[in-house]
Short mmCIF file of C-alpha atoms in Angstrom, two decimals:
data_model
loop_
_atom_site.label_atom_id
_atom_site.label_comp_id
_atom_site.label_asym_id
_atom_site.label_seq_id
_atom_site.Cartn_x
_atom_site.Cartn_y
_atom_site.Cartn_z
CA MET A 1 -6.48 -18.05 24.03
CA THR A 2 -4.91 -21.13 25.85
CA ASP A 3 -3.54 -21.06 29.47
CA GLU A 4 -0.28 -21.80 28.13
CA LEU A 5 -0.05 -19.01 26.01
CA VAL A 6 -1.41 -16.54 28.75
CA THR A 7 1.37 -17.85 30.93
CA ARG A 8 4.02 -17.32 28.37
CA ILE A 9 2.66 -13.63 27.49
CA GLU A 10 2.62 -12.78 31.27
CA ALA A 11 5.99 -14.31 31.99
CA LEU A 12 7.38 -12.38 28.74
CA GLY A 13 6.04 -9.13 29.93
CA ASP A 14 7.68 -9.33 33.44
CA ARG A 15 10.97 -10.09 31.75
CA LEU A 16 10.46 -7.27 29.27
CA ALA A 17 9.59 -4.90 32.10
CA VAL A 18 13.06 -5.90 33.75
CA ALA A 19 14.76 -5.23 30.41
CA LYS A 20 13.33 -1.70 30.10
CA ALA A 21 14.32 -0.86 33.42
CA MET A 22 17.85 -1.84 32.67
CA ILE A 23 18.02 0.00 29.31
CA ASP A 24 16.56 3.15 30.99
CA LYS A 25 19.57 3.13 33.41
CA ARG A 26 21.86 4.00 30.42
CA PHE A 27 19.46 5.75 27.89
CA ILE A 28 17.82 8.20 30.08
CA GLY A 29 14.42 10.15 29.38
CA GLN A 30 13.64 8.48 26.16
CA GLU A 31 11.01 5.91 27.31
CA LYS A 32 8.84 6.28 23.97
CA VAL A 33 11.88 5.49 21.74
CA VAL A 34 12.98 2.39 24.09
CA ASP A 35 9.49 1.16 23.67
CA LEU A 36 9.39 1.44 19.92
CA VAL A 37 12.84 -0.10 19.33
CA LEU A 38 11.96 -2.83 21.47
CA ALA A 39 8.65 -3.27 19.84
CA SER A 40 10.51 -3.48 16.36
CA ILE A 41 12.94 -6.02 17.57
CA LEU A 42 10.19 -8.16 19.19
CA CYS A 43 8.43 -8.19 15.80
CA GLY A 44 11.49 -9.40 13.99
CA GLY A 45 12.01 -6.15 12.10
CA HIS A 46 14.46 -3.20 11.69
CA ALA A 47 13.97 0.36 12.62
CA LEU A 48 15.26 3.63 11.24
CA LEU A 49 16.17 6.15 13.94
CA VAL A 50 15.82 9.74 12.89
CA GLY A 51 17.59 12.49 15.17
CA LEU A 52 20.42 14.73 15.41
CA PRO A 53 23.95 13.96 16.46
CA GLY A 54 24.57 13.45 20.08
CA LEU A 55 21.29 12.09 21.31
CA GLY A 56 22.44 8.65 22.45
CA LYS A 57 21.31 6.61 19.64
CA THR A 58 24.86 4.66 19.52
CA ARG A 59 24.64 4.13 23.50
CA LEU A 60 21.03 2.88 22.97
CA VAL A 61 21.92 0.23 20.49
CA ASP A 62 24.99 -0.75 22.66
CA THR A 63 22.94 -1.17 25.51
CA LEU A 64 20.29 -3.17 23.66
CA SER A 65 22.88 -5.65 22.48
CA THR A 66 23.90 -6.54 26.24
CA VAL A 67 20.18 -6.48 27.66
CA LEU A 68 18.87 -8.79 24.83
CA GLY A 69 22.07 -10.95 24.88
CA LEU A 70 22.94 -10.30 21.10
CA HIS A 71 26.20 -9.97 19.40
CA GLY A 72 26.25 -6.31 18.16
CA ASN A 73 28.27 -4.42 15.61
CA ARG A 74 28.60 -0.92 14.27
CA ILE A 75 29.31 0.61 10.90
CA GLN A 76 29.77 4.21 10.26
CA PHE A 77 28.66 4.79 6.72
CA THR A 78 30.68 7.07 4.36
CA PRO A 79 30.55 7.98 0.70
CA ASP A 80 33.60 5.58 0.00
CA LEU A 81 32.26 2.65 1.91
CA MET A 82 31.90 -0.30 -0.58
CA PRO A 83 29.58 -3.39 -0.44
CA ALA A 84 32.56 -5.54 0.45
CA ASP A 85 33.09 -3.67 3.50
CA ILE A 86 29.98 -4.60 5.20
CA LEU A 87 29.32 -7.96 3.63
CA GLY A 88 32.95 -9.35 3.67
CA SER A 89 35.09 -10.88 0.89
CA GLU A 90 37.44 -13.56 -0.24
CA VAL A 91 41.05 -13.40 0.26
CA LEU A 92 43.59 -15.65 -1.47
CA GLU A 93 45.83 -17.45 1.05
CA THR A 94 49.21 -19.11 0.67
CA ALA A 95 49.70 -22.18 2.95
CA ALA A 96 52.97 -23.35 4.48
CA ASP A 97 53.36 -26.15 1.58
CA GLY A 98 52.81 -23.57 -1.15
CA SER A 99 49.17 -24.37 -1.94
CA ARG A 100 46.81 -21.69 -2.22
CA ALA A 101 43.00 -21.33 -1.41
CA PHE A 102 40.38 -18.73 -0.96
CA ARG A 103 39.09 -17.81 2.60
CA PHE A 104 36.03 -15.91 3.21
CA ILE A 105 36.46 -12.94 5.83
CA GLU A 106 33.28 -12.00 7.39
CA GLY A 107 32.06 -8.55 7.29
CA PRO A 108 30.43 -6.52 10.27
CA VAL A 109 27.12 -7.51 8.88
CA PHE A 110 27.53 -11.09 10.31
CA CYS A 111 26.18 -10.20 13.65
CA GLN A 112 22.67 -10.27 15.22
CA LEU A 113 22.10 -6.42 15.95
CA LEU A 114 23.80 -4.07 13.65
CA MET A 115 23.83 -0.22 13.93
CA ALA A 116 24.06 1.22 10.49
CA ASP A 117 25.15 4.85 11.60
CA GLU A 118 24.08 7.50 9.04
CA ILE A 119 22.85 4.95 6.45
CA ASN A 120 22.11 7.72 3.90
CA ARG A 121 25.86 8.72 3.68
CA ALA A 122 26.79 5.63 1.63
CA SER A 123 26.40 5.08 -1.90
CA PRO A 124 23.21 3.54 -3.49
CA ARG A 125 25.10 0.36 -4.24
CA THR A 126 26.21 -0.06 -0.57
CA GLN A 127 22.90 0.79 0.64
CA SER A 128 21.35 -1.72 -1.47
CA ALA A 129 23.78 -4.41 -0.24
CA LEU A 130 22.82 -4.03 3.23
CA LEU A 131 19.23 -3.67 2.58
CA GLN A 132 19.36 -6.98 0.70
CA ALA A 133 20.66 -8.59 3.80
CA MET A 134 18.13 -6.98 5.93
CA GLN A 135 15.47 -8.73 3.86
CA GLU A 136 16.90 -11.88 2.87
CA ARG A 137 18.89 -12.55 6.25
CA GLU A 138 21.55 -14.00 4.22
CA VAL A 139 24.27 -12.55 1.83
CA THR A 140 25.46 -14.14 -1.55
CA ILE A 141 29.27 -13.88 -1.97
CA ALA A 142 31.27 -15.81 -4.70
CA GLY A 143 28.08 -17.83 -5.46
CA GLN A 144 27.69 -19.16 -1.81
CA HIS A 145 24.70 -18.38 0.39
CA ARG A 146 25.92 -17.29 3.79
CA PRO A 147 23.22 -16.89 6.39
CA LEU A 148 23.40 -14.10 8.94
CA GLY A 149 22.97 -14.38 12.56
CA ARG A 150 19.61 -15.25 14.18
CA PRO A 151 17.96 -13.07 15.05
CA PHE A 152 19.20 -10.24 12.90
CA HIS A 153 18.21 -6.78 13.31
CA VAL A 154 19.16 -3.40 11.90
CA LEU A 155 18.95 -0.06 13.64
CA ALA A 156 19.99 2.58 11.20
CA THR A 157 20.25 6.18 11.84
CA GLN A 158 19.76 9.20 9.86
CA ASN A 159 20.68 12.88 10.62
CA PRO A 160 17.41 14.83 9.64
CA ILE A 161 19.19 18.18 9.18
CA GLU A 162 22.45 17.79 7.22
CA GLN A 163 21.64 16.32 3.97
CA GLU A 164 24.65 17.66 1.73
CA GLY A 165 26.52 14.73 0.22
CA THR A 166 24.11 12.25 1.21
CA TYR A 167 22.02 9.69 -0.82
CA PRO A 168 18.60 9.54 0.44
CA LEU A 169 17.05 5.88 0.85
CA PRO A 170 14.42 5.33 -2.07
CA GLU A 171 10.89 4.77 -0.99
CA ALA A 172 11.12 0.87 -1.77
CA GLN A 173 14.08 0.64 0.55
CA LEU A 174 12.51 2.85 3.43
CA ASP A 175 9.64 0.30 3.43
CA ARG A 176 11.93 -2.29 4.48
CA PHE A 177 11.99 -0.74 7.97
CA LEU A 178 9.18 -1.66 10.15
CA LEU A 179 9.28 1.56 12.03
CA GLN A 180 10.65 5.05 11.84
CA ILE A 181 11.58 6.31 15.36
CA ASP A 182 12.02 10.07 15.74
CA VAL A 183 14.80 10.66 18.46
CA ALA A 184 13.96 14.12 20.05
CA TYR A 185 15.90 16.26 22.66
CA PRO A 186 15.29 15.11 26.14
CA VAL A 187 13.15 17.25 28.48
CA ARG A 188 14.98 19.38 31.05
CA GLN A 189 14.97 17.03 33.89
CA ALA A 190 15.97 14.10 31.74
CA GLU A 191 18.81 16.06 30.54
CA ARG A 192 19.88 16.95 34.07
CA ASP A 193 19.64 13.18 34.89
CA ILE A 194 21.86 12.45 31.95
CA LEU A 195 24.47 14.95 33.11
CA LEU A 196 24.65 13.67 36.50
CA ALA A 197 24.71 9.80 35.35
CA THR A 198 27.16 10.21 32.58
CA THR A 199 29.82 12.61 33.87
CA GLY A 200 30.82 11.01 37.31
CA ALA A 201 33.59 8.60 38.06
CA THR A 202 31.28 5.48 37.34
CA GLU A 203 28.43 4.77 34.98
CA ALA A 204 25.49 2.37 35.45
CA VAL A 205 26.28 -1.31 34.26
CA VAL A 206 23.60 -3.43 32.53
CA HIS A 207 23.25 -7.09 32.28
CA PRO A 208 21.83 -9.42 30.09
CA VAL A 209 18.09 -10.04 30.47
CA PHE A 210 17.33 -12.32 27.31
CA THR A 211 19.61 -14.81 25.30
CA ALA A 212 19.34 -14.77 21.50
CA GLU A 213 17.34 -18.16 21.88
CA GLU A 214 14.88 -16.48 24.27
CA LEU A 215 14.32 -13.45 21.93
CA LEU A 216 13.41 -15.72 19.20
CA SER A 217 11.01 -17.40 21.30
CA ALA A 218 9.59 -14.19 22.40
CA GLN A 219 9.12 -13.25 18.67
CA GLU A 220 7.19 -16.42 18.23
CA VAL A 221 4.87 -15.49 21.31
CA ILE A 222 4.22 -12.03 19.70
CA ARG A 223 2.74 -13.73 16.40
CA ARG A 224 0.37 -16.01 18.77
CA MET A 225 -1.11 -12.93 20.41
CA PRO A 226 -4.77 -12.61 19.40
CA VAL A 227 -6.06 -9.45 17.71
CA GLY A 228 -9.74 -8.76 17.71
CA ASP A 229 -11.71 -7.93 14.73
CA SER A 230 -12.08 -4.32 15.65
CA VAL A 231 -8.33 -3.99 15.77
CA VAL A 232 -8.01 -5.53 12.19
CA GLU A 233 -10.68 -3.44 10.78
CA ALA A 234 -9.01 -0.38 12.45
CA ILE A 235 -5.84 -1.13 10.77
CA LEU A 236 -7.49 -1.56 7.45
CA ASP A 237 -9.32 1.53 7.98
CA LEU A 238 -6.34 3.52 8.84
CA VAL A 239 -3.92 2.14 6.01
CA ARG A 240 -6.47 2.27 3.26
CA GLY A 241 -7.50 5.68 4.39
CA CYS A 242 -4.10 7.07 3.82
CA ARG A 243 -4.17 5.92 -0.02
CA PRO A 244 -5.12 8.67 -2.32
CA GLY A 245 -6.01 6.14 -4.93
CA GLU A 246 -8.67 4.21 -2.78
CA PRO A 247 -12.15 5.53 -1.97
CA GLU A 248 -11.32 5.62 1.55
CA GLY A 249 -8.57 7.97 0.92
CA ALA A 250 -10.14 9.96 -1.69
CA ALA A 251 -9.95 13.25 0.46
CA LEU A 252 -6.13 13.18 0.51
CA ALA A 253 -5.73 12.97 -3.28
CA GLY A 254 -4.45 16.48 -3.60
CA THR A 255 -2.29 16.00 -0.73
CA LEU A 256 -0.40 12.79 -0.87
CA ALA A 257 1.51 11.57 -3.97
CA TRP A 258 1.28 8.10 -2.80
CA GLY A 259 0.15 6.02 0.35
CA PRO A 260 1.24 2.96 2.42
CA GLY A 261 1.14 -0.50 1.02
CA PRO A 262 0.20 -3.92 2.63
CA ARG A 263 3.42 -4.12 4.15
CA ALA A 264 2.39 -1.02 6.49
CA ALA A 265 -0.79 -3.13 7.44
CA GLN A 266 1.47 -6.07 8.37
CA ALA A 267 3.89 -3.87 10.41
CA LEU A 268 0.71 -2.45 12.28
CA MET A 269 -0.54 -6.02 13.15
CA LEU A 270 2.77 -7.15 14.53
CA ALA A 271 3.59 -3.78 16.14
CA VAL A 272 0.34 -3.37 18.01
CA ARG A 273 0.93 -6.96 19.72
CA ALA A 274 4.32 -5.86 20.80
CA ARG A 275 3.09 -2.48 22.37
CA ALA A 276 0.25 -4.23 24.06
CA LEU A 277 2.97 -6.97 25.59
CA LEU A 278 5.23 -3.93 26.66
CA GLU A 279 2.34 -2.35 28.47
CA GLY A 280 1.50 -5.70 30.24
CA ARG A 281 -1.91 -6.41 28.27
CA LEU A 282 -2.68 -9.79 26.69
CA ALA A 283 -4.28 -8.04 23.49
CA PRO A 284 -4.01 -4.94 21.48
CA SER A 285 -6.55 -2.38 21.26
CA VAL A 286 -7.50 0.36 18.64
CA ALA A 287 -5.67 2.80 20.76
CA ASP A 288 -2.52 0.85 19.96
CA VAL A 289 -3.24 1.41 16.31
CA ALA A 290 -3.50 5.09 16.80
CA ALA A 291 -0.27 5.30 18.84
CA LEU A 292 1.82 3.52 16.34
CA ALA A 293 0.35 5.34 13.25
CA GLN A 294 2.95 7.87 13.05
CA PRO A 295 6.05 5.38 13.17
CA VAL A 296 4.54 2.89 11.00
CA LEU A 297 3.33 5.28 8.37
CA VAL A 298 5.46 8.31 8.05
CA HIS A 299 8.29 6.60 5.92
CA ARG A 300 5.71 5.05 3.71
CA MET A 301 3.99 8.04 2.45
CA ALA A 302 5.03 11.19 0.43
CA LEU A 303 3.23 14.76 0.11
CA THR A 304 2.62 16.20 -3.15
CA PHE A 305 4.47 19.22 -4.39
CA ALA A 306 1.41 21.30 -3.83
CA ALA A 307 0.97 20.16 -0.25
CA ARG A 308 4.48 20.97 0.59
CA ALA A 309 3.97 24.38 -1.07
CA ARG A 310 1.03 24.68 1.40
CA GLY A 311 3.19 23.99 4.24
CA GLU A 312 1.50 20.70 5.17
CA SER A 313 3.46 18.06 6.93
CA LEU A 314 2.97 14.23 7.00
CA ALA A 315 2.77 14.24 10.73
CA ASP A 316 -0.39 16.29 10.58
CA VAL A 317 -1.72 14.34 7.74
CA ILE A 318 -1.35 11.13 9.69
CA ALA A 319 -2.77 12.59 12.75
CA ALA A 320 -5.84 13.82 10.83
CA ALA A 321 -6.17 10.69 8.99
CA THR A 322 -6.03 8.45 12.37
CA ALA A 323 -8.67 10.62 13.91
CA ARG A 324 -10.96 10.25 10.80
CA SER A 325 -10.48 6.65 10.25
CA LEU A 326 -10.41 5.43 13.92
CA GLY A 327 -12.64 7.92 15.44
CA LEU A 328 -10.01 9.00 18.11
CA GLU A 329 -7.16 11.22 18.49
CA ALA A 330 -3.59 9.88 17.61
CA ALA A 331 -1.46 9.39 20.64
CA ALA A 332 1.33 11.84 21.01
#
């Protein structure tokens, strides 16, 4: 590792510490969620936030857009939402001289940080339009390719309880999300702090810490961080150990219907670097692989019917696979 890269990593780590402190002023008591969302953005990926209503997910995205210096938009997904409602459309306009021409009106997807609220309430047609934009970072309308913002990140939310009238995302589309982040209830002291901070005459104000250009530079630094051979082998052991069709995962043949693909290993390779950086370290460790196993793998695997009937859960399967593959306990 060059001295120049070490300097850039250390400087970036200091700025990220400032950004985290700023976010914690408005999104209280959810440090793990903040770290995972920041890791996803630092890796250039998208994240799926799973949690009940009222846990501050919208507040988090709004705060992130300010602190990271990104232009943010929000879409509330409903069953009648159409692809044009999020991508945009062309309208025919008549000029003062009577001439007519089409003008493209951009949809809310033309931003840098998009919150897709309750993405599973939209029809598959609308979901696929957004997920194509997530993958390609551009949309094609009337034969023209229109690039989205740089950087472009989607933070989508799902309600884990209310599934009536929803369209669950297919597995291939879930795989587009770098991480699935579970947002739980805050602990009692954190909830007390939330009450005091949000029901007074004033609320905490946050300020930009990054610009869009600086965030792009940070994403480039992440990809230059070194990863030791032991970490690379740990990632391969974990991912392959969760595939029932591989020799390493043969013990899970009756438990998993399918396991994670190579994109899961790619996500781990990036995410472990981001976690190390957020914790002020110059390189990731095997412990980072264990800590990120759950958010990287949980939406890329499925239990068999027999396993569900036995009452098994993906969280327990991932924890056991992590302990078996890496020789240590998965981080909480």
